[in-house]
mmCIF file of C-alpha atoms in Angstrom:
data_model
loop_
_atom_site.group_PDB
_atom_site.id
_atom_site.type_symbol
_atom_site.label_atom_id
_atom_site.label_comp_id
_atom_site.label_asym_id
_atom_site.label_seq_id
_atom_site.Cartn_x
_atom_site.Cartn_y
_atom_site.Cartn_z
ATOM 1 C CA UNK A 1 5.624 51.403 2.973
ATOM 2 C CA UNK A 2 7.731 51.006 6.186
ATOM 3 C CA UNK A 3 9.967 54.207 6.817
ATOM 4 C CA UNK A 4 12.989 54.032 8.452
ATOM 5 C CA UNK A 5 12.997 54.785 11.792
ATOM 6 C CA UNK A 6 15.865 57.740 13.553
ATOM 7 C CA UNK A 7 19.227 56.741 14.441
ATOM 8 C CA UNK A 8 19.550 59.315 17.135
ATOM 9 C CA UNK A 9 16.303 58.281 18.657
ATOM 10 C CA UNK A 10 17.325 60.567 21.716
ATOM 11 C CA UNK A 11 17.129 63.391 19.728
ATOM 12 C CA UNK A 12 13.779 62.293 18.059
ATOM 13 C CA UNK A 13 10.939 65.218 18.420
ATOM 14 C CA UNK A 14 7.397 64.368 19.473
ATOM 15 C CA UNK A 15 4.974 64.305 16.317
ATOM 16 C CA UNK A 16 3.284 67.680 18.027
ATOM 17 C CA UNK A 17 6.915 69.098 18.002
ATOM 18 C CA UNK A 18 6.933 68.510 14.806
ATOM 19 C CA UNK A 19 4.128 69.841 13.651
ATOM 20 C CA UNK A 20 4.753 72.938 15.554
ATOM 21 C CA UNK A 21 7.640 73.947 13.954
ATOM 22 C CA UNK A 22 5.891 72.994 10.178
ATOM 23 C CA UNK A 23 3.459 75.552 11.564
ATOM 24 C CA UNK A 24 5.282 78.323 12.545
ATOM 25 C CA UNK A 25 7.720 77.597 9.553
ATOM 26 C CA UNK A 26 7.157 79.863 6.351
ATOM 27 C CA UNK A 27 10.243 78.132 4.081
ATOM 28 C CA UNK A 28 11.732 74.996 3.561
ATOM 29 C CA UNK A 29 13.155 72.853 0.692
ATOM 30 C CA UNK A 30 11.132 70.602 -1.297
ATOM 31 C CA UNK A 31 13.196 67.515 -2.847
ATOM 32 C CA UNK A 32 11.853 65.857 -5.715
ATOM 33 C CA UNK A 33 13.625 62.802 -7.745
ATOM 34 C CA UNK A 34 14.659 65.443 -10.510
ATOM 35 C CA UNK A 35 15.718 64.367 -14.241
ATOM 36 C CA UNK A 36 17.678 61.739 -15.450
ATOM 37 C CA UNK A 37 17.594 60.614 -11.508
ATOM 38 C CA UNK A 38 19.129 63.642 -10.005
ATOM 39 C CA UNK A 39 17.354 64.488 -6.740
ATOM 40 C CA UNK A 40 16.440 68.221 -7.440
ATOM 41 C CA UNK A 41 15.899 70.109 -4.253
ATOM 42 C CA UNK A 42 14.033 73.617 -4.150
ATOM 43 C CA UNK A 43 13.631 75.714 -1.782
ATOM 44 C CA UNK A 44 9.780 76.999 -0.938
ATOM 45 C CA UNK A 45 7.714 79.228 0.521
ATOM 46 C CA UNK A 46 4.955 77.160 2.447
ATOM 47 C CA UNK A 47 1.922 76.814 4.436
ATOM 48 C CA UNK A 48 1.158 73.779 6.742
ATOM 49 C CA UNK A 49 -2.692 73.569 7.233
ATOM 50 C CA UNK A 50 -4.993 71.013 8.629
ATOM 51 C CA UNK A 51 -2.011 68.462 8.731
ATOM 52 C CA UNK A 52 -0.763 69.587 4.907
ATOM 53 C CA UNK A 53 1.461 71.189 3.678
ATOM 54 C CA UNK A 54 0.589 73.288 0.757
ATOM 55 C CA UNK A 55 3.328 75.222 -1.741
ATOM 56 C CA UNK A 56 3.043 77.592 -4.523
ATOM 57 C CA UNK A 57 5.056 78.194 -8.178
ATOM 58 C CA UNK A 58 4.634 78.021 -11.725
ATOM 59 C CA UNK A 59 2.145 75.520 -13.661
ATOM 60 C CA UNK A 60 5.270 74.443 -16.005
ATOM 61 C CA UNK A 61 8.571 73.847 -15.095
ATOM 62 C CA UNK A 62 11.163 71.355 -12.914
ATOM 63 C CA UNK A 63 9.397 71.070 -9.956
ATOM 64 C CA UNK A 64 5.840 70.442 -11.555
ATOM 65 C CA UNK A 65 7.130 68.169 -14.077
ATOM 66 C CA UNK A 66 8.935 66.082 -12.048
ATOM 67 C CA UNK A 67 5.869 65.633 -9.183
ATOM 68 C CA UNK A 68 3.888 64.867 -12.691
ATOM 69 C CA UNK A 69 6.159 62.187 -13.054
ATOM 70 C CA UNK A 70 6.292 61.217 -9.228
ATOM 71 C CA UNK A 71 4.519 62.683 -6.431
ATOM 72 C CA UNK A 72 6.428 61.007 -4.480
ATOM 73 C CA UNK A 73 8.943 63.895 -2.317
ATOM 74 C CA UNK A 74 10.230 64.862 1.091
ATOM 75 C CA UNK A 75 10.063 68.474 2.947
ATOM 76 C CA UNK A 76 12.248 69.873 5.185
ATOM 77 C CA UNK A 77 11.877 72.747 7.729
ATOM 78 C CA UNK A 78 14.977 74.317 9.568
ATOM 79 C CA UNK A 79 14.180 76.329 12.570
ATOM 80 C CA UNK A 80 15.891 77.463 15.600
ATOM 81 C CA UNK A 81 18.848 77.892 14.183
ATOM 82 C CA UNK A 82 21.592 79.001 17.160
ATOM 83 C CA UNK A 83 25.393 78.272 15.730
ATOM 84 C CA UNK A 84 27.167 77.567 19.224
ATOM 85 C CA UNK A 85 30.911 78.713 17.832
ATOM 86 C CA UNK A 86 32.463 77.119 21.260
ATOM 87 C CA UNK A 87 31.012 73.520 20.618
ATOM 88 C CA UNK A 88 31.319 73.700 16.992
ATOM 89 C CA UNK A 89 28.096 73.005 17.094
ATOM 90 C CA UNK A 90 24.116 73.961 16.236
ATOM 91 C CA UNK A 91 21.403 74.363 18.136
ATOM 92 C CA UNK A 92 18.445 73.566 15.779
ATOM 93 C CA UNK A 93 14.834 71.768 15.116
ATOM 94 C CA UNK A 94 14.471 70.173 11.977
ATOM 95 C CA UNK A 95 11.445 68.330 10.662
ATOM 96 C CA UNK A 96 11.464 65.944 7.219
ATOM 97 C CA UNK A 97 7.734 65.367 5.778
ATOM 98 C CA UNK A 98 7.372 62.171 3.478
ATOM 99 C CA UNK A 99 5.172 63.145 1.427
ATOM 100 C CA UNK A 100 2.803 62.599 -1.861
ATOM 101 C CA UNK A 101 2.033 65.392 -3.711
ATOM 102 C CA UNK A 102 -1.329 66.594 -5.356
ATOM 103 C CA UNK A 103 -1.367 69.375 -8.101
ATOM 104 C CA UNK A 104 -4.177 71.664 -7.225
ATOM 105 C CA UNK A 105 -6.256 72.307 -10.484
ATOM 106 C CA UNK A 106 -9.499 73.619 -9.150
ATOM 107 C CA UNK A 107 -8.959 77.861 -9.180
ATOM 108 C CA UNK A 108 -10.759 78.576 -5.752
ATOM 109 C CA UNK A 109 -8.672 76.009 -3.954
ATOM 110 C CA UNK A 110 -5.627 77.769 -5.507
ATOM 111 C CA UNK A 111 -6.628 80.882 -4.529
ATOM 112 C CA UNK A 112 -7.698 80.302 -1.089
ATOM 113 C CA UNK A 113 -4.204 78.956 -0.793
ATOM 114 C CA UNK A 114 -2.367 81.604 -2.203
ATOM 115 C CA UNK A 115 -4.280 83.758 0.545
ATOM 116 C CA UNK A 116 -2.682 81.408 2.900
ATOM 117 C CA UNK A 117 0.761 81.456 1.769
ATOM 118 C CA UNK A 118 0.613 85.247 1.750
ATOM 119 C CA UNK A 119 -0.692 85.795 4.822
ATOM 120 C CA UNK A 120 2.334 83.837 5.833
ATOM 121 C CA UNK A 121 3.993 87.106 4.837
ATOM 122 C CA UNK A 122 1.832 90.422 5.011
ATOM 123 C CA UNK A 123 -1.861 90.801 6.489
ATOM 124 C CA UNK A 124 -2.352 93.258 3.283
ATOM 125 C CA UNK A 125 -4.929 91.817 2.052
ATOM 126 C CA UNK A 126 -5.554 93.466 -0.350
ATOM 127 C CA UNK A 127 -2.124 93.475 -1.916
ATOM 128 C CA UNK A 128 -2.145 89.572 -1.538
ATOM 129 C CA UNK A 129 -5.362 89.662 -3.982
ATOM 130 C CA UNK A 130 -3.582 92.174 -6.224
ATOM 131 C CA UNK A 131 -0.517 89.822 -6.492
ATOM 132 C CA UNK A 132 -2.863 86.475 -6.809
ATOM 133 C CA UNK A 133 -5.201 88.403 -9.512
ATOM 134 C CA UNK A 134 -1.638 89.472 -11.404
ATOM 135 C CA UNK A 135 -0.116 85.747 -11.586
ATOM 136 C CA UNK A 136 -2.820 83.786 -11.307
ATOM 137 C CA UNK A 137 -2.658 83.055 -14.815
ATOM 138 C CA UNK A 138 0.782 80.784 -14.217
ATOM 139 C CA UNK A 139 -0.475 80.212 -10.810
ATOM 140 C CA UNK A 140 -0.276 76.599 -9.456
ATOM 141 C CA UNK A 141 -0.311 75.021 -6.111
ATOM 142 C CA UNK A 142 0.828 72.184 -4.489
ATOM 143 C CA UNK A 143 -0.430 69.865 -1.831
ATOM 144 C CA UNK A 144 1.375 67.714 0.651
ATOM 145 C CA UNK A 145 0.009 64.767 2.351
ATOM 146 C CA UNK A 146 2.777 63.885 4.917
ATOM 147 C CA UNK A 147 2.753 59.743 4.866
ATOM 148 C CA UNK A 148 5.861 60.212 7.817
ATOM 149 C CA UNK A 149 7.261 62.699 9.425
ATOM 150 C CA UNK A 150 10.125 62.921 12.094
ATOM 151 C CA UNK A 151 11.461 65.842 14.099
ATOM 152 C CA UNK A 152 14.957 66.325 15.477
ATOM 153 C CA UNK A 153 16.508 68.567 18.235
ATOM 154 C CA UNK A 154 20.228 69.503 18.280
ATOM 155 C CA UNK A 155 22.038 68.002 20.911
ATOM 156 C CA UNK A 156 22.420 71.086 23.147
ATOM 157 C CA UNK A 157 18.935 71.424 23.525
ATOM 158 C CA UNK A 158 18.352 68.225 25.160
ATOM 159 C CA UNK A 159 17.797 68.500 28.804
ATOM 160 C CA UNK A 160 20.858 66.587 30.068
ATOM 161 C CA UNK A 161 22.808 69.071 27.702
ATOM 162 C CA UNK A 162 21.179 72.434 28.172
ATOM 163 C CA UNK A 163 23.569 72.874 31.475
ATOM 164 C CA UNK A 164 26.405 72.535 29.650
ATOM 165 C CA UNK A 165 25.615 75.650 26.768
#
């Protein structure tokens, strides 16, 4: 599969960028082609390890069923976010993650990502297993191997427009 490339190359992040703000990101919105071909984005909770990006939710519903039908889906982070009222403008760094998805069946793997994700969040660890133990029932999680992945910058923090903030 060729991707498409960025039309505002200029603004383009390295691929380290990008992976820097995946890992220092803890949400972002997960699109999936939905039903009846509606794209159905969700936002998620996330971790982004060893080059993946792993989620976590419920064994049944929207999201599962339609990576069941497709694991095909893209992933996008947000961060930075500095609204620039005089400019009517943003100052941002965004990331979108092509993706294929893998539902995670084996229970360790689940929970050793569940740890993740909540460490995300608390360094209770204790409470984390408490919550994991509680749910783990309709526990599932997700994988994400990113096929492509691009980065962007908002124009005012490019170099040749920092000056001008």
């Amino acid at each position: 599969m060729q991707f498409r490339g960025m039309r505002r190359v200029r603004q383009q992040m390295q691929d380290s960028e990008a992976q820097a703000v995946l890992a220092q990101g803890t949400e972002g919105v997960l699109a999936v082609a939905g039903d009846d071909g509606y794209p159905y984005a969700v936002p998620v909770n996330y971790v982004y390890q060893d080059g993946k990006i792993y989620l976590h939710g419920a064994k049944t519903g929207h999201k599962i069923e339609a990576l069941q039908r497709n694991p095909k889906c893209s992933f996008c982070v947000i961060a930075d976010k500095t609204v620039l009222p005089e400019k009517l403008a943003t100052n941002y760094r965004s990331v979108i993650a092509f993706c294929r998805a893998r539902i995670i069946t084996d229970t360790e793997e689940t929970v050793a990502i569940a740890r993740a994700i909540g460490q995300g969040f608390s360094d209770d660890m204790e409470n984390i297993n408490r919550e994991i133990k509680q749910t783990m029932p309709s526990l599932c999680c997700i994988e994400l191997t990113v096929e492509h992945l691009t980065g962007k910058v908002g124009l005012y923090l490019l170099p040749e427009r920092k000056s001008q903030q």
